Amino acid sequence: MPFEPLAATPVTRIGLGLAALGRPGYITLGRDSDLPAERTVEAMEARSHEVLDAAYAHGVRYFDVARSYGRAEQFLAGWLRKRPEADDVVTGSKWGYTYTAEWRTDAAVHEVKDHGRATFERQLAQTRQLLGDRLDLYQVHSVTPESPALTDRALQDELAALAAEGVTVGLSTSGPEQPAAIRAALSVEVEGVPLFSTVQATYNLLEPSAGPALAEAHDAGRTVLVKEALANGRLVHEAVPESPLGILARQTGTSPGALALAAVLHRPWADVVLSGAATTAQLDDNVSASGVHLGDGDLDRLASMAGPAPAYWQHRSALPWT
């Protein structure tokens, strides 16, 4: 199925990312209580399938994985084989990071970044081996302004060839220079045709700096996907009662997580907002965000939580892999 904006209903604007489920260690807060005590491959695959089942039952139709998410592609491929009726699912993956933790939470290095052509060719073959023709979207993982994906013409030609085969080509961004990376990507063309059809970026109440650039991408016809809308769990586990998010949650009887996701869903340029749920209860709560109404005053109050982008990314880089 070709990748298209999934905005037919509020729920289909919510996607599920498997960053926290495809490997035993990640930087999301609360993993000790969210995941099985024994994070074997079998246990994590079972949990992944459980959450995928719940998401599909809710009407979620976009699922997001990556080569560096441990065995996330393998887990999703196995789920798709078990669910032949799920032919309406849109699948996106990412290349550019290699998983190096060897299924350990205490590894010194969990992933290694390389946006070179050799990595693209190697990882595309690995992704296709697992997902086959179910690969709808392939994104360059965590592009920054200096990424070869923005300047290497030979690599761009290979990405364009993949797009010509029917796989949508996109990119994700990370870091305090997300706006610059997004705007640079919008100008990349191969033979007069824009190369990147989708942009996936971090955007949340604490780090909204990519918002104007994402709005530009949307206006230019790109599909916008939002990741880390809960700031790797910070907006759930650090939503202190006296914060704007905590106060509004108490006043409305809505969870901080649902409110934080709803604030992103209220952005007209956000086509798909990813849940990073690790449990079915979290998934239920995240999906409930599609029914939360926020007025302009509520959005303004929540917007006051934003801080400087460099400080946010410095804090994120210090989060432990657990």
Short mmCIF file of the C-alpha atoms (twelve columns), coordinates in Angstrom:
data_MODEL
# 
_entry.id   MODEL 
# 
loop_
_atom_site.group_PDB 
_atom_site.id 
_atom_site.type_symbol 
_atom_site.label_atom_id 
_atom_site.label_alt_id 
_atom_site.label_comp_id 
_atom_site.label_asym_id 
_atom_site.label_seq_id 
_atom_site.Cartn_x 
_atom_site.Cartn_y 
_atom_site.Cartn_z 
_atom_site.pdbx_PDB_model_num 
ATOM 1   C CA . MET A 1   0.000   0.000   0.000   1 
ATOM 2   C CA . PRO A 2   1.494   3.391   -0.918  1 
ATOM 3   C CA . PHE A 3   2.012   5.759   1.971   1 
ATOM 4   C CA . GLU A 4   -0.656  8.426   2.201   1 
ATOM 5   C CA . PRO A 5   -1.770  10.758  4.999   1 
ATOM 6   C CA . LEU A 6   -4.024  8.721   7.264   1 
ATOM 7   C CA . ALA A 7   -6.456  11.425  8.291   1 
ATOM 8   C CA . ALA A 8   -9.808  9.886   7.489   1 
ATOM 9   C CA . THR A 9   -10.692 9.651   11.191  1 
ATOM 10  C CA . PRO A 10  -9.101  11.069  14.359  1 
ATOM 11  C CA . VAL A 11  -7.826  7.633   15.389  1 
ATOM 12  C CA . THR A 12  -6.045  6.994   12.084  1 
ATOM 13  C CA . ARG A 13  -3.994  10.124  12.724  1 
ATOM 14  C CA . ILE A 14  -2.385  8.144   15.556  1 
ATOM 15  C CA . GLY A 15  0.347   5.697   14.624  1 
ATOM 16  C CA . LEU A 16  2.286   3.217   16.721  1 
ATOM 17  C CA . GLY A 17  6.079   3.268   16.912  1 
ATOM 18  C CA . LEU A 18  7.971   0.220   18.175  1 
ATOM 19  C CA . ALA A 19  11.116  1.995   19.407  1 
ATOM 20  C CA . ALA A 20  10.377  0.947   22.997  1 
ATOM 21  C CA . LEU A 21  9.232   -2.587  22.142  1 
ATOM 22  C CA . GLY A 22  11.772  -3.862  19.638  1 
ATOM 23  C CA . ARG A 23  14.734  -3.964  22.014  1 
ATOM 24  C CA . PRO A 24  15.262  -4.500  25.746  1 
ATOM 25  C CA . GLY A 25  16.825  -1.091  26.416  1 
ATOM 26  C CA . TYR A 26  15.655  2.386   25.454  1 
ATOM 27  C CA . ILE A 27  15.508  5.882   26.948  1 
ATOM 28  C CA . THR A 28  11.760  6.035   27.628  1 
ATOM 29  C CA . LEU A 29  11.052  6.672   31.302  1 
ATOM 30  C CA . GLY A 30  9.166   4.039   33.298  1 
ATOM 31  C CA . ARG A 31  10.385  0.964   31.446  1 
ATOM 32  C CA . ASP A 32  11.059  -0.956  34.667  1 
ATOM 33  C CA . SER A 33  7.339   -1.079  35.382  1 
ATOM 34  C CA . ASP A 34  6.131   -1.129  31.776  1 
ATOM 35  C CA . LEU A 35  7.973   -4.169  30.433  1 
ATOM 36  C CA . PRO A 36  8.287   -7.819  31.452  1 
ATOM 37  C CA . ALA A 37  10.894  -8.485  34.131  1 
ATOM 38  C CA . GLU A 38  12.652  -10.887 31.774  1 
ATOM 39  C CA . ARG A 39  13.092  -9.036  28.509  1 
ATOM 40  C CA . THR A 40  13.873  -12.028 26.358  1 
ATOM 41  C CA . VAL A 41  13.342  -11.848 22.611  1 
ATOM 42  C CA . GLU A 42  10.280  -14.070 23.027  1 
ATOM 43  C CA . ALA A 43  8.794   -11.897 25.787  1 
ATOM 44  C CA . MET A 44  9.355   -8.667  23.869  1 
ATOM 45  C CA . GLU A 45  7.890   -10.136 20.696  1 
ATOM 46  C CA . ALA A 46  4.808   -11.270 22.606  1 
ATOM 47  C CA . ARG A 47  4.400   -7.801  24.112  1 
ATOM 48  C CA . SER A 48  4.869   -6.168  20.704  1 
ATOM 49  C CA . HIS A 49  2.157   -8.348  19.183  1 
ATOM 50  C CA . GLU A 50  -0.156  -7.635  22.109  1 
ATOM 51  C CA . VAL A 51  0.190   -3.880  21.644  1 
ATOM 52  C CA . LEU A 52  -0.070  -4.175  17.849  1 
ATOM 53  C CA . ASP A 53  -3.294  -6.160  18.269  1 
ATOM 54  C CA . ALA A 54  -4.712  -3.475  20.550  1 
ATOM 55  C CA . ALA A 55  -3.686  -0.692  18.192  1 
ATOM 56  C CA . TYR A 56  -5.256  -2.396  15.188  1 
ATOM 57  C CA . ALA A 57  -8.467  -3.000  17.136  1 
ATOM 58  C CA . HIS A 58  -8.566  0.733   17.936  1 
ATOM 59  C CA . GLY A 59  -8.281  1.608   14.248  1 
ATOM 60  C CA . VAL A 60  -4.584  2.540   14.214  1 
ATOM 61  C CA . ARG A 61  -3.216  1.809   10.745  1 
ATOM 62  C CA . TYR A 62  0.322   3.209   10.630  1 
ATOM 63  C CA . PHE A 63  3.140   1.249   12.283  1 
ATOM 64  C CA . ASP A 64  6.676   2.625   12.540  1 
ATOM 65  C CA . VAL A 65  9.918   0.662   12.996  1 
ATOM 66  C CA . ALA A 66  13.617  1.068   12.181  1 
ATOM 67  C CA . ARG A 67  16.718  -0.992  11.556  1 
ATOM 68  C CA . SER A 68  18.120  0.238   14.885  1 
ATOM 69  C CA . TYR A 69  15.062  -0.713  16.933  1 
ATOM 70  C CA . GLY A 70  16.544  -4.107  17.784  1 
ATOM 71  C CA . ARG A 71  14.149  -6.686  16.340  1 
ATOM 72  C CA . ALA A 72  11.230  -4.335  15.700  1 
ATOM 73  C CA . GLU A 73  11.109  -5.063  11.962  1 
ATOM 74  C CA . GLN A 74  11.158  -8.798  12.722  1 
ATOM 75  C CA . PHE A 75  8.379   -8.456  15.305  1 
ATOM 76  C CA . LEU A 76  6.209   -6.392  12.966  1 
ATOM 77  C CA . ALA A 77  6.801   -8.773  10.055  1 
ATOM 78  C CA . GLY A 78  5.749   -11.713 12.229  1 
ATOM 79  C CA . TRP A 79  2.601   -9.884  13.308  1 
ATOM 80  C CA . LEU A 80  1.702   -9.065  9.700   1 
ATOM 81  C CA . ARG A 81  2.058   -12.729 8.744   1 
ATOM 82  C CA . LYS A 82  -0.301  -13.690 11.573  1 
ATOM 83  C CA . ARG A 83  -2.833  -11.021 10.587  1 
ATOM 84  C CA . PRO A 84  -3.534  -11.397 6.838   1 
ATOM 85  C CA . GLU A 85  -6.645  -9.287  7.286   1 
ATOM 86  C CA . ALA A 86  -4.397  -6.338  8.145   1 
ATOM 87  C CA . ASP A 87  -3.735  -5.539  4.493   1 
ATOM 88  C CA . ASP A 88  -4.797  -1.954  5.185   1 
ATOM 89  C CA . VAL A 89  -1.813  -1.353  7.483   1 
ATOM 90  C CA . VAL A 90  0.808   1.125   6.297   1 
ATOM 91  C CA . THR A 91  4.346   0.214   7.357   1 
ATOM 92  C CA . GLY A 92  7.268   2.596   7.706   1 
ATOM 93  C CA . SER A 93  10.862  1.808   8.591   1 
ATOM 94  C CA . LYS A 94  14.102  3.765   8.803   1 
ATOM 95  C CA . TRP A 95  17.720  3.224   7.853   1 
ATOM 96  C CA . GLY A 96  20.882  5.007   8.954   1 
ATOM 97  C CA . TYR A 97  21.514  3.602   12.450  1 
ATOM 98  C CA . THR A 98  22.881  0.125   13.163  1 
ATOM 99  C CA . TYR A 99  21.784  -1.599  16.375  1 
ATOM 100 C CA . THR A 100 24.898  -2.645  18.297  1 
ATOM 101 C CA . ALA A 101 23.688  -3.484  21.820  1 
ATOM 102 C CA . GLU A 102 23.356  -7.239  21.169  1 
ATOM 103 C CA . TRP A 103 20.139  -7.400  23.199  1 
ATOM 104 C CA . ARG A 104 21.709  -5.874  26.308  1 
ATOM 105 C CA . THR A 105 20.519  -2.916  28.367  1 
ATOM 106 C CA . ASP A 106 23.998  -2.160  29.700  1 
ATOM 107 C CA . ALA A 107 25.802  -1.870  26.368  1 
ATOM 108 C CA . ALA A 108 28.302  0.971   26.098  1 
ATOM 109 C CA . VAL A 109 26.929  1.883   22.653  1 
ATOM 110 C CA . HIS A 110 23.407  0.971   21.559  1 
ATOM 111 C CA . GLU A 111 23.408  2.239   17.989  1 
ATOM 112 C CA . VAL A 112 25.845  3.681   15.461  1 
ATOM 113 C CA . LYS A 113 24.841  6.307   12.901  1 
ATOM 114 C CA . ASP A 114 25.982  6.276   9.267   1 
ATOM 115 C CA . HIS A 115 24.098  7.849   6.356   1 
ATOM 116 C CA . GLY A 116 26.481  6.579   3.692   1 
ATOM 117 C CA . ARG A 117 25.439  4.692   0.555   1 
ATOM 118 C CA . ALA A 118 26.896  1.397   1.768   1 
ATOM 119 C CA . THR A 119 24.763  1.520   4.907   1 
ATOM 120 C CA . PHE A 120 21.661  2.347   2.864   1 
ATOM 121 C CA . GLU A 121 22.243  -0.566  0.496   1 
ATOM 122 C CA . ARG A 122 22.975  -3.013  3.300   1 
ATOM 123 C CA . GLN A 123 20.051  -1.989  5.468   1 
ATOM 124 C CA . LEU A 124 17.546  -1.805  2.615   1 
ATOM 125 C CA . ALA A 125 18.375  -5.430  1.797   1 
ATOM 126 C CA . GLN A 126 17.912  -6.384  5.463   1 
ATOM 127 C CA . THR A 127 14.601  -4.533  5.707   1 
ATOM 128 C CA . ARG A 128 13.294  -6.105  2.509   1 
ATOM 129 C CA . GLN A 129 14.273  -9.552  3.740   1 
ATOM 130 C CA . LEU A 130 11.965  -9.045  6.711   1 
ATOM 131 C CA . LEU A 131 9.154   -6.838  5.394   1 
ATOM 132 C CA . GLY A 132 9.215   -7.677  1.695   1 
ATOM 133 C CA . ASP A 133 6.515   -5.835  -0.204  1 
ATOM 134 C CA . ARG A 134 4.976   -4.567  3.053   1 
ATOM 135 C CA . LEU A 135 7.545   -1.763  3.172   1 
ATOM 136 C CA . ASP A 136 5.554   1.346   2.293   1 
ATOM 137 C CA . LEU A 137 7.776   4.121   3.662   1 
ATOM 138 C CA . TYR A 138 11.574  4.141   4.085   1 
ATOM 139 C CA . GLN A 139 13.056  7.073   5.968   1 
ATOM 140 C CA . VAL A 140 16.580  8.320   6.535   1 
ATOM 141 C CA . HIS A 141 16.930  8.079   10.311  1 
ATOM 142 C CA . SER A 142 17.653  11.240  12.329  1 
ATOM 143 C CA . VAL A 143 18.845  13.623  9.659   1 
ATOM 144 C CA . THR A 144 20.760  16.712  10.793  1 
ATOM 145 C CA . PRO A 145 21.910  19.557  8.522   1 
ATOM 146 C CA . GLU A 146 25.273  17.890  7.882   1 
ATOM 147 C CA . SER A 147 23.784  14.522  6.819   1 
ATOM 148 C CA . PRO A 148 24.999  13.114  3.469   1 
ATOM 149 C CA . ALA A 149 21.339  12.479  2.645   1 
ATOM 150 C CA . LEU A 150 21.010  16.211  1.990   1 
ATOM 151 C CA . THR A 151 24.095  16.555  -0.220  1 
ATOM 152 C CA . ASP A 152 25.287  13.190  -1.614  1 
ATOM 153 C CA . ARG A 153 23.912  13.077  -5.172  1 
ATOM 154 C CA . ALA A 154 24.744  9.393   -5.674  1 
ATOM 155 C CA . LEU A 155 22.854  8.477   -2.500  1 
ATOM 156 C CA . GLN A 156 19.955  10.687  -3.530  1 
ATOM 157 C CA . ASP A 157 19.827  8.932   -6.909  1 
ATOM 158 C CA . GLU A 158 19.558  5.571   -5.133  1 
ATOM 159 C CA . LEU A 159 16.780  6.893   -2.908  1 
ATOM 160 C CA . ALA A 160 14.976  8.228   -5.978  1 
ATOM 161 C CA . ALA A 161 15.275  4.803   -7.602  1 
ATOM 162 C CA . LEU A 162 13.624  3.276   -4.542  1 
ATOM 163 C CA . ALA A 163 10.823  5.816   -4.818  1 
ATOM 164 C CA . ALA A 164 10.392  4.908   -8.481  1 
ATOM 165 C CA . GLU A 165 9.760   1.322   -7.361  1 
ATOM 166 C CA . GLY A 166 6.762   2.524   -5.337  1 
ATOM 167 C CA . VAL A 167 8.277   2.886   -1.866  1 
ATOM 168 C CA . THR A 168 7.740   6.338   -0.389  1 
ATOM 169 C CA . VAL A 169 11.032  7.983   0.622   1 
ATOM 170 C CA . GLY A 170 11.157  10.254  3.666   1 
ATOM 171 C CA . LEU A 171 13.354  11.320  6.524   1 
ATOM 172 C CA . SER A 172 13.239  11.800  10.268  1 
ATOM 173 C CA . THR A 173 15.053  14.557  12.133  1 
ATOM 174 C CA . SER A 174 16.531  14.979  15.586  1 
ATOM 175 C CA . GLY A 175 18.477  17.566  17.534  1 
ATOM 176 C CA . PRO A 176 18.281  21.300  18.110  1 
ATOM 177 C CA . GLU A 177 18.739  22.028  14.390  1 
ATOM 178 C CA . GLN A 178 15.618  20.197  13.259  1 
ATOM 179 C CA . PRO A 179 14.145  23.287  11.544  1 
ATOM 180 C CA . ALA A 180 17.260  23.737  9.392   1 
ATOM 181 C CA . ALA A 181 17.329  20.047  8.458   1 
ATOM 182 C CA . ILE A 182 13.640  20.052  7.509   1 
ATOM 183 C CA . ARG A 183 13.960  23.151  5.350   1 
ATOM 184 C CA . ALA A 184 17.075  21.778  3.639   1 
ATOM 185 C CA . ALA A 185 15.231  18.533  2.889   1 
ATOM 186 C CA . LEU A 186 12.357  20.413  1.258   1 
ATOM 187 C CA . SER A 187 14.741  21.768  -1.365  1 
ATOM 188 C CA . VAL A 188 16.265  18.403  -2.349  1 
ATOM 189 C CA . GLU A 189 15.178  17.309  -5.815  1 
ATOM 190 C CA . VAL A 190 16.254  14.581  -8.225  1 
ATOM 191 C CA . GLU A 191 15.574  15.385  -11.858 1 
ATOM 192 C CA . GLY A 192 13.213  18.137  -10.807 1 
ATOM 193 C CA . VAL A 193 11.136  15.936  -8.483  1 
ATOM 194 C CA . PRO A 194 11.167  16.449  -4.683  1 
ATOM 195 C CA . LEU A 195 12.986  13.492  -3.126  1 
ATOM 196 C CA . PHE A 196 11.483  13.415  0.351   1 
ATOM 197 C CA . SER A 197 7.710   12.951  0.504   1 
ATOM 198 C CA . THR A 198 7.468   12.677  4.285   1 
ATOM 199 C CA . VAL A 199 9.076   14.346  7.283   1 
ATOM 200 C CA . GLN A 200 9.088   12.789  10.753  1 
ATOM 201 C CA . ALA A 201 10.256  15.058  13.566  1 
ATOM 202 C CA . THR A 202 10.284  15.420  17.328  1 
ATOM 203 C CA . TYR A 203 7.620   17.874  18.450  1 
ATOM 204 C CA . ASN A 204 6.072   18.108  21.897  1 
ATOM 205 C CA . LEU A 205 5.088   20.590  24.601  1 
ATOM 206 C CA . LEU A 206 8.668   20.840  25.842  1 
ATOM 207 C CA . GLU A 207 10.327  21.036  22.397  1 
ATOM 208 C CA . PRO A 208 8.092   22.688  19.760  1 
ATOM 209 C CA . SER A 209 10.853  24.434  17.792  1 
ATOM 210 C CA . ALA A 210 10.261  22.353  14.638  1 
ATOM 211 C CA . GLY A 211 6.637   23.493  14.415  1 
ATOM 212 C CA . PRO A 212 7.011   26.332  11.858  1 
ATOM 213 C CA . ALA A 213 9.231   24.191  9.592   1 
ATOM 214 C CA . LEU A 214 6.788   21.280  9.827   1 
ATOM 215 C CA . ALA A 215 3.953   23.625  8.877   1 
ATOM 216 C CA . GLU A 216 6.002   24.668  5.830   1 
ATOM 217 C CA . ALA A 217 6.566   21.013  4.941   1 
ATOM 218 C CA . HIS A 218 2.851   20.293  5.204   1 
ATOM 219 C CA . ASP A 219 1.994   23.333  3.060   1 
ATOM 220 C CA . ALA A 220 4.526   22.101  0.491   1 
ATOM 221 C CA . GLY A 221 2.627   18.820  0.196   1 
ATOM 222 C CA . ARG A 222 4.755   16.634  2.446   1 
ATOM 223 C CA . THR A 223 3.197   14.243  4.935   1 
ATOM 224 C CA . VAL A 224 4.214   15.183  8.487   1 
ATOM 225 C CA . LEU A 225 4.698   12.543  11.162  1 
ATOM 226 C CA . VAL A 226 5.371   13.534  14.766  1 
ATOM 227 C CA . LYS A 227 7.530   11.391  17.037  1 
ATOM 228 C CA . GLU A 228 8.306   11.680  20.742  1 
ATOM 229 C CA . ALA A 229 5.101   13.613  21.391  1 
ATOM 230 C CA . LEU A 230 5.398   12.603  25.060  1 
ATOM 231 C CA . ALA A 231 9.091   13.558  25.246  1 
ATOM 232 C CA . ASN A 232 10.244  9.991   25.920  1 
ATOM 233 C CA . GLY A 233 7.811   9.733   28.810  1 
ATOM 234 C CA . ARG A 234 8.816   12.978  30.496  1 
ATOM 235 C CA . LEU A 235 5.365   14.476  29.973  1 
ATOM 236 C CA . VAL A 236 3.833   11.498  31.783  1 
ATOM 237 C CA . HIS A 237 6.323   10.802  34.550  1 
ATOM 238 C CA . GLU A 238 7.343   14.408  35.181  1 
ATOM 239 C CA . ALA A 239 3.905   16.022  34.824  1 
ATOM 240 C CA . VAL A 240 4.004   17.571  38.279  1 
ATOM 241 C CA . PRO A 241 0.635   18.735  39.650  1 
ATOM 242 C CA . GLU A 242 1.587   22.420  39.547  1 
ATOM 243 C CA . SER A 243 2.683   22.372  35.882  1 
ATOM 244 C CA . PRO A 244 0.229   23.633  33.230  1 
ATOM 245 C CA . LEU A 245 -0.186  20.037  32.057  1 
ATOM 246 C CA . GLY A 246 -0.804  18.726  35.561  1 
ATOM 247 C CA . ILE A 247 -3.272  21.503  36.370  1 
ATOM 248 C CA . LEU A 248 -5.260  20.981  33.164  1 
ATOM 249 C CA . ALA A 249 -5.276  17.213  33.685  1 
ATOM 250 C CA . ARG A 250 -6.697  17.692  37.165  1 
ATOM 251 C CA . GLN A 251 -9.291  20.205  35.980  1 
ATOM 252 C CA . THR A 252 -10.509 18.073  33.091  1 
ATOM 253 C CA . GLY A 253 -10.087 14.594  34.524  1 
ATOM 254 C CA . THR A 254 -7.906  13.724  31.541  1 
ATOM 255 C CA . SER A 255 -4.516  12.030  31.795  1 
ATOM 256 C CA . PRO A 256 -1.370  14.092  31.167  1 
ATOM 257 C CA . GLY A 257 -0.402  11.759  28.353  1 
ATOM 258 C CA . ALA A 258 -3.701  12.124  26.511  1 
ATOM 259 C CA . LEU A 259 -3.582  15.903  26.927  1 
ATOM 260 C CA . ALA A 260 -0.011  16.128  25.642  1 
ATOM 261 C CA . LEU A 261 -0.855  14.030  22.584  1 
ATOM 262 C CA . ALA A 262 -4.052  15.995  22.010  1 
ATOM 263 C CA . ALA A 263 -2.043  19.225  21.961  1 
ATOM 264 C CA . VAL A 264 -0.045  17.828  19.035  1 
ATOM 265 C CA . LEU A 265 -3.114  16.424  17.264  1 
ATOM 266 C CA . HIS A 266 -4.593  19.934  17.362  1 
ATOM 267 C CA . ARG A 267 -1.822  21.133  15.044  1 
ATOM 268 C CA . PRO A 268 -3.376  21.136  11.550  1 
ATOM 269 C CA . TRP A 269 -0.070  20.212  9.929   1 
ATOM 270 C CA . ALA A 270 0.393   17.016  12.000  1 
ATOM 271 C CA . ASP A 271 -0.829  14.217  9.733   1 
ATOM 272 C CA . VAL A 272 0.236   11.280  11.926  1 
ATOM 273 C CA . VAL A 273 1.218   11.447  15.606  1 
ATOM 274 C CA . LEU A 274 3.084   8.426   16.925  1 
ATOM 275 C CA . SER A 275 2.321   6.648   20.156  1 
ATOM 276 C CA . GLY A 276 5.296   4.904   21.736  1 
ATOM 277 C CA . ALA A 277 3.126   2.759   23.987  1 
ATOM 278 C CA . ALA A 278 4.769   -0.217  25.667  1 
ATOM 279 C CA . THR A 279 1.552   -1.571  27.230  1 
ATOM 280 C CA . THR A 280 -2.035  -1.906  26.072  1 
ATOM 281 C CA . ALA A 281 -3.118  0.441   28.878  1 
ATOM 282 C CA . GLN A 282 -0.780  3.121   27.551  1 
ATOM 283 C CA . LEU A 283 -2.072  2.506   24.044  1 
ATOM 284 C CA . ASP A 284 -5.671  2.896   25.224  1 
ATOM 285 C CA . ASP A 285 -4.774  6.169   26.908  1 
ATOM 286 C CA . ASN A 286 -2.881  7.467   23.887  1 
ATOM 287 C CA . VAL A 287 -5.715  6.683   21.508  1 
ATOM 288 C CA . SER A 288 -8.141  8.496   23.794  1 
ATOM 289 C CA . ALA A 289 -6.303  11.705  22.865  1 
ATOM 290 C CA . SER A 290 -8.160  11.707  19.544  1 
ATOM 291 C CA . GLY A 291 -11.342 12.593  21.426  1 
ATOM 292 C CA . VAL A 292 -9.883  15.344  23.651  1 
ATOM 293 C CA . HIS A 293 -10.948 18.891  22.827  1 
ATOM 294 C CA . LEU A 294 -8.638  21.757  23.704  1 
ATOM 295 C CA . GLY A 295 -9.571  25.402  23.361  1 
ATOM 296 C CA . ASP A 296 -7.169  28.172  22.366  1 
ATOM 297 C CA . GLY A 297 -6.727  29.102  26.013  1 
ATOM 298 C CA . ASP A 298 -5.802  25.533  26.909  1 
ATOM 299 C CA . LEU A 299 -3.276  25.353  24.074  1 
ATOM 300 C CA . ASP A 300 -1.738  28.657  25.130  1 
ATOM 301 C CA . ARG A 301 -1.357  27.444  28.723  1 
ATOM 302 C CA . LEU A 302 0.279   24.235  27.603  1 
ATOM 303 C CA . ALA A 303 2.544   26.100  25.178  1 
ATOM 304 C CA . SER A 304 4.084   27.910  28.146  1 
ATOM 305 C CA . MET A 305 5.889   24.678  29.057  1 
ATOM 306 C CA . ALA A 306 8.308   25.012  26.128  1 
ATOM 307 C CA . GLY A 307 11.961  25.729  26.780  1 
ATOM 308 C CA . PRO A 308 15.090  26.279  24.686  1 
ATOM 309 C CA . ALA A 309 15.702  23.518  22.162  1 
ATOM 310 C CA . PRO A 310 19.411  23.034  23.044  1 
ATOM 311 C CA . ALA A 311 18.538  22.444  26.708  1 
ATOM 312 C CA . TYR A 312 15.872  19.898  25.746  1 
ATOM 313 C CA . TRP A 313 18.245  17.917  23.556  1 
ATOM 314 C CA . GLN A 314 21.008  18.041  26.146  1 
ATOM 315 C CA . HIS A 315 18.574  16.585  28.696  1 
ATOM 316 C CA . ARG A 316 17.451  13.921  26.232  1 
ATOM 317 C CA . SER A 317 21.018  12.861  25.481  1 
ATOM 318 C CA . ALA A 318 21.560  12.253  29.196  1 
ATOM 319 C CA . LEU A 319 18.559  9.934   29.625  1 
ATOM 320 C CA . PRO A 320 19.733  6.441   30.614  1 
ATOM 321 C CA . TRP A 321 19.100  3.352   28.511  1 
ATOM 322 C CA . THR A 322 17.111  1.072   30.807  1 
# 
